[in-house]
GROMACS .gro file of C-alpha atoms in nm:
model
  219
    1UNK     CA    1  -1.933  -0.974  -2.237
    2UNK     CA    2  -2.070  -0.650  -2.106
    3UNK     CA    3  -1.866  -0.433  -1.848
    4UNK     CA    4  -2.030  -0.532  -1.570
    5UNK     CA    5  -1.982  -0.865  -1.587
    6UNK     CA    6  -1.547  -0.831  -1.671
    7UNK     CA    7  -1.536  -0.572  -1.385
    8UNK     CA    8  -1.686  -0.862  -1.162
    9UNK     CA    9  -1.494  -1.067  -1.357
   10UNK     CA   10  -1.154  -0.879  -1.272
   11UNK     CA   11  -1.306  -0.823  -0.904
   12UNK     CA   12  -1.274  -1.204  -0.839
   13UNK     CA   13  -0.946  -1.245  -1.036
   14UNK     CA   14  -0.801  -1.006  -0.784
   15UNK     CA   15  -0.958  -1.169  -0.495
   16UNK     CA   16  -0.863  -1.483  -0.605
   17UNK     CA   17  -0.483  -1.411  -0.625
   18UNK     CA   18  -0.481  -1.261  -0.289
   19UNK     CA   19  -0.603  -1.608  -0.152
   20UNK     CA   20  -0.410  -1.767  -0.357
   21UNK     CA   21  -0.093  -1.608  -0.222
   22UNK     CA   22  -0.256  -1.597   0.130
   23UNK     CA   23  -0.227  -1.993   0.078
   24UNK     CA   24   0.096  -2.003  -0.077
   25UNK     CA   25   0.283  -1.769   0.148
   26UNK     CA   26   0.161  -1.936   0.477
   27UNK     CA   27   0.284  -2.308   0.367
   28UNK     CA   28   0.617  -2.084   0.255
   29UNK     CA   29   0.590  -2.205  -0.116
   30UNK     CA   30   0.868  -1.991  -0.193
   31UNK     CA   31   0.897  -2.019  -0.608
   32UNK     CA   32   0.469  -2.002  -0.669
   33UNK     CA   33   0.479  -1.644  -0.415
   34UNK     CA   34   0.765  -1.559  -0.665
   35UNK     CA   35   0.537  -1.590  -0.954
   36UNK     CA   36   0.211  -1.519  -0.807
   37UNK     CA   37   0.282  -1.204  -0.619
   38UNK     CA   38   0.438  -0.958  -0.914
   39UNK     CA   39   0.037  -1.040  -1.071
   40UNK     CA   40  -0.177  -0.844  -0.785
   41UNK     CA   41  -0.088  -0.520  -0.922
   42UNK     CA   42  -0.121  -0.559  -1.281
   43UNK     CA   43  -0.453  -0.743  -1.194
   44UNK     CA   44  -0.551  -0.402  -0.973
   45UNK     CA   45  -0.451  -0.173  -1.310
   46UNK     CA   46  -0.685  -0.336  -1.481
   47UNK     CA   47  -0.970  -0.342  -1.349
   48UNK     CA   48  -0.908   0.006  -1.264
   49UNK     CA   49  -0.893   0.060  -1.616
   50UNK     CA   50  -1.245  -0.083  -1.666
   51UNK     CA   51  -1.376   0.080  -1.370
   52UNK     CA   52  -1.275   0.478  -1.457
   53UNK     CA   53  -1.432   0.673  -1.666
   54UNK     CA   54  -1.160   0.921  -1.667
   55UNK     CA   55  -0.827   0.751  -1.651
   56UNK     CA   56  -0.606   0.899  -1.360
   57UNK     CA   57  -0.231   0.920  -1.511
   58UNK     CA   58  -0.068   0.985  -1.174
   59UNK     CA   59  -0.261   0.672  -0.995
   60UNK     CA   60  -0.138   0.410  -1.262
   61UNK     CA   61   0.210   0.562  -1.202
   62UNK     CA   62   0.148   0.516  -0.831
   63UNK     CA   63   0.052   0.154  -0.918
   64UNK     CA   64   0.357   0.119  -1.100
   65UNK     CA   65   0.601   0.241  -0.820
   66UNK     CA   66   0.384  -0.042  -0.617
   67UNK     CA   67   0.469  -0.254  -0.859
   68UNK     CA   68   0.838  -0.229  -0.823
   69UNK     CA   69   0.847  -0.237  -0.433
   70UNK     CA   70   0.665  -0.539  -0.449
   71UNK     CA   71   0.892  -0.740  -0.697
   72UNK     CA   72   1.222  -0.590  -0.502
   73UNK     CA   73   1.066  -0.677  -0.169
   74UNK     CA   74   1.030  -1.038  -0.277
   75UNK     CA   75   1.394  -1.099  -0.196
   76UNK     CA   76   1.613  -1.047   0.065
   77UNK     CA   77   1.930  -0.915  -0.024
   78UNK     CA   78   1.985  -0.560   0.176
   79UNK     CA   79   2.046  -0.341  -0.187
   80UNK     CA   80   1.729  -0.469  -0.287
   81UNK     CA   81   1.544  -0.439  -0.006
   82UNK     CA   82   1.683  -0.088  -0.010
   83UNK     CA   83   1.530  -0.022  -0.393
   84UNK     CA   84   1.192  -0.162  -0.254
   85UNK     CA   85   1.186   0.110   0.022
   86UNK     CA   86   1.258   0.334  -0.246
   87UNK     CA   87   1.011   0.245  -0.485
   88UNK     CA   88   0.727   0.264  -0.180
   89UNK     CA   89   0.857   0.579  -0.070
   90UNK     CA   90   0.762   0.693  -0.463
   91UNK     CA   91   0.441   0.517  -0.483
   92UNK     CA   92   0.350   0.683  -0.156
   93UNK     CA   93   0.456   1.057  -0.304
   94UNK     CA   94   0.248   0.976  -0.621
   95UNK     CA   95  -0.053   0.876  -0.394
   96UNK     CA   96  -0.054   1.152  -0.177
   97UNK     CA   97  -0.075   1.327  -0.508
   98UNK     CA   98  -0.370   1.168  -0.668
   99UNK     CA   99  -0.538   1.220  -0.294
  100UNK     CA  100  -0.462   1.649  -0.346
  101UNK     CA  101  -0.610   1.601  -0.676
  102UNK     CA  102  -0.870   1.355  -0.686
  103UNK     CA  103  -0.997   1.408  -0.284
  104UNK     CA  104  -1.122   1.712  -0.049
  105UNK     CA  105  -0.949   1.981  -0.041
  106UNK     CA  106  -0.657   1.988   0.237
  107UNK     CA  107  -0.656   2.212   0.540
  108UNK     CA  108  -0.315   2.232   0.696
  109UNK     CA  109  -0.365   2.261   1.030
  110UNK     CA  110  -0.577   1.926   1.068
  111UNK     CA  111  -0.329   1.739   0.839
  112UNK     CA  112  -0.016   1.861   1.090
  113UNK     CA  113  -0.200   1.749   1.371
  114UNK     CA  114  -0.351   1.445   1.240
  115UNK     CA  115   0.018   1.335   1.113
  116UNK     CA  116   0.156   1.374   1.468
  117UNK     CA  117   0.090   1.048   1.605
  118UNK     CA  118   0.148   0.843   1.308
  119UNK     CA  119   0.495   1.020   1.295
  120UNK     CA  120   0.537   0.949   1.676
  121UNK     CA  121   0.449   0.622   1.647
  122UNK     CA  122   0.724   0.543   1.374
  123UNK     CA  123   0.965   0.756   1.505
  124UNK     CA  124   0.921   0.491   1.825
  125UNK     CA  125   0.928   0.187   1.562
  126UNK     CA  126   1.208   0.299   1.446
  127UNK     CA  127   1.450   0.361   1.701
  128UNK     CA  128   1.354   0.000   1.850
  129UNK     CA  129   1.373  -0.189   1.543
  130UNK     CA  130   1.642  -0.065   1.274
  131UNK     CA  131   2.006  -0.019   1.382
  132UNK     CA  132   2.144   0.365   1.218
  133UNK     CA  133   2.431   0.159   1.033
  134UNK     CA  134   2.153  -0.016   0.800
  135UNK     CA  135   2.173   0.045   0.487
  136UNK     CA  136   1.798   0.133   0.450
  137UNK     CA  137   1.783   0.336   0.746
  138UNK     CA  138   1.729   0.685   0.622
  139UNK     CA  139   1.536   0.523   0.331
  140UNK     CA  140   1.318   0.378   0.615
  141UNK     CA  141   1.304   0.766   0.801
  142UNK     CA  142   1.182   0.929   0.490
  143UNK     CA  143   0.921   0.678   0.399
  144UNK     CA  144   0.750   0.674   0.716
  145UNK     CA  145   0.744   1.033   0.755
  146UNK     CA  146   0.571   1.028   0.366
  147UNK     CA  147   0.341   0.751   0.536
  148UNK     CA  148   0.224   0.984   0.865
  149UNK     CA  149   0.168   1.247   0.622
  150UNK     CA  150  -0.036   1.048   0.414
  151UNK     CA  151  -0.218   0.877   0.692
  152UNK     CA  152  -0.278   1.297   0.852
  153UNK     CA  153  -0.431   1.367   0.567
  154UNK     CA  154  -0.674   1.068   0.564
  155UNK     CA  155  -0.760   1.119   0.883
  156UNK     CA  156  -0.862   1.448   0.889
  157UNK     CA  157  -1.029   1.411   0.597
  158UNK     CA  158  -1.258   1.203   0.694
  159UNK     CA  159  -1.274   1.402   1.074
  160UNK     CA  160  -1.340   1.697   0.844
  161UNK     CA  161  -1.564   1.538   0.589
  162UNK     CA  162  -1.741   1.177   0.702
  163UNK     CA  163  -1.847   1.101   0.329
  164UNK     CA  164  -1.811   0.785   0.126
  165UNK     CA  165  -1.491   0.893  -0.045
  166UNK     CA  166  -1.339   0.986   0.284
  167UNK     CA  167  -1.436   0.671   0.439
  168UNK     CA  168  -1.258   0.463   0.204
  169UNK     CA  169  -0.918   0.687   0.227
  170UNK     CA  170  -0.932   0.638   0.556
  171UNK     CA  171  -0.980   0.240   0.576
  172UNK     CA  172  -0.655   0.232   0.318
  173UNK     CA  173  -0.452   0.457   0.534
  174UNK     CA  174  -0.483   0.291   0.829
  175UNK     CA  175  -0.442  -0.052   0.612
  176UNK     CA  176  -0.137   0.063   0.500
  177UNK     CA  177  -0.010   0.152   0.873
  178UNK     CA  178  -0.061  -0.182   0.940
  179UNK     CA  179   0.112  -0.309   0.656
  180UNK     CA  180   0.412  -0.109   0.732
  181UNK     CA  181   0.436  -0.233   1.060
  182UNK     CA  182   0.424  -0.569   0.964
  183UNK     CA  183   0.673  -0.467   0.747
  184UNK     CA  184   0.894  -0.331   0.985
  185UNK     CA  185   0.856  -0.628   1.217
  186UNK     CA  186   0.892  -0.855   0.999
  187UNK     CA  187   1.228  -0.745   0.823
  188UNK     CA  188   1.432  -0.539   1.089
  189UNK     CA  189   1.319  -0.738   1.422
  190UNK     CA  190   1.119  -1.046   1.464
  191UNK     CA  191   0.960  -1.249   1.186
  192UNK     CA  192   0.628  -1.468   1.222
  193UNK     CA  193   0.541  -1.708   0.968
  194UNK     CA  194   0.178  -1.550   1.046
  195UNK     CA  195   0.363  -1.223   0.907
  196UNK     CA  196   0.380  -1.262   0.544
  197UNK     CA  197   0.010  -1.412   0.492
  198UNK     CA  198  -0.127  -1.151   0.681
  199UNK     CA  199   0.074  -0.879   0.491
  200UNK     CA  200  -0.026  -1.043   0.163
  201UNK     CA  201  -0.426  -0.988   0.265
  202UNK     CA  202  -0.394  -0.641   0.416
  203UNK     CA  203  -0.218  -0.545   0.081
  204UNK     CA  204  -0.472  -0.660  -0.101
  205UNK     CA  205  -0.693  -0.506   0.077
  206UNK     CA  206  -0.547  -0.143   0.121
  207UNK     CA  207  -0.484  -0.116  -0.229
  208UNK     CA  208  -0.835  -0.241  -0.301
  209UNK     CA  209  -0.974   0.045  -0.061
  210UNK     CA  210  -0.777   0.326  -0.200
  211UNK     CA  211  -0.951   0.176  -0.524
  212UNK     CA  212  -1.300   0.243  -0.385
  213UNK     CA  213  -1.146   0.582  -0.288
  214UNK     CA  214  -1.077   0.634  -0.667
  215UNK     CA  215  -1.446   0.511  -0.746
  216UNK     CA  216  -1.613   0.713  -0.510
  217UNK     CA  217  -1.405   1.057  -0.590
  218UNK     CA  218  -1.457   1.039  -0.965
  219UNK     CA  219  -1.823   0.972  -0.883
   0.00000   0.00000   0.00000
């Protein structure tokens, strides 16, 4: 089997958990999400691995931190809901990190003004949604103003720079807003059943973006 044909290969094995759990979460099977969500990541890695040319150390750690959040975030209880904030709010540091190393380089004064309304818009999120005595509330702060940071720089990148690479950043920034909104909803004020099968596909697809991102940089 050549590469081509396992990185297609690994391309629909991806895809094909992501509608898998797409099903699975929106009829609520509980125990298969338990078993089939902890695989998108590993499934990501590797055809990462088969993609690259040039491994990127810091990305696969960012994958791992991703990793983590997503097996804590499978359950409920409020300490482990606290560790998956945690673990996000490191596999957000570690990709704003492969971005400074891997993307354009960053011009502060478009990134400060380009994070502004992201951080607005959490700052609103969050004063609405999560009371100050929860116990992931400053866990929550610190990850979204990571997030609006990473988001700034996205988004002047690509104002800056409208190339491939750029494009792609962009698309899994703004991904990954939504995801965090949905996130937000979903576990500090008002949960959809909608919520979780939609999260599971915008996931997917973020990560798979910031993939391209990878792709395209290294090319």
């Amino acid at each position: 089997m050549n590469r081509e044909i396992r990185i297609k290969a690994l391309n629909i094995l991806f895809f094909g958990i992501t509608s898998l759990l797409i099903i699975v979460e929106y009829f609520q099977f509980q125990e298969v999400v338990f078993y089939l969500k902890p695989l998108l990541i590993p499934s990501l890695i590797v055809l990462y691995i088969f993609k690259t040319n040039e491994i990127c150390k810091y990305y696969l750690l960012a994958l791992f931190f991703a990793f983590l959040s997503n097996v804590f975030l499978l359950f409920s209880e409020p300490t482990l809901l606290l560790y998956g904030i945690i673990a996000f709010l490191f596999y957000r540091l570690t990709s704003i990190i492969v971005v400074l190393k891997n993307g354009d380089r960053v011009a502060l004064l478009p990134v400060s003004l380009a994070t502004i309304p992201f951080l607005f818009m959490f700052s609103y999120l969050i004063d609405m949604m999560v009371s100050p005595d929860h116990r992931s509330f400053y866990a929550t702060i610190v990850n979204d103003i990571i997030i609006s940071i990473f988001c700034g720089i996205g988004l002047s990148n690509y104002v800056l720079n409208d190339s491939k690479q750029n494009s792609w950043l962009l698309i899994s920034t703004l991904l990954f807003t939504f995801l965090v909104i949905l996130f937000m909803f979903d576990k500090f004020y008002l949960s959809f059943q909608i919520f979780k099968p939609l999260s599971a596909l915008v996931f997917s697809l973020a990560h798979y973006a910031f993939l391209k991102f990878m792709e395209k940089a290294e090319n």
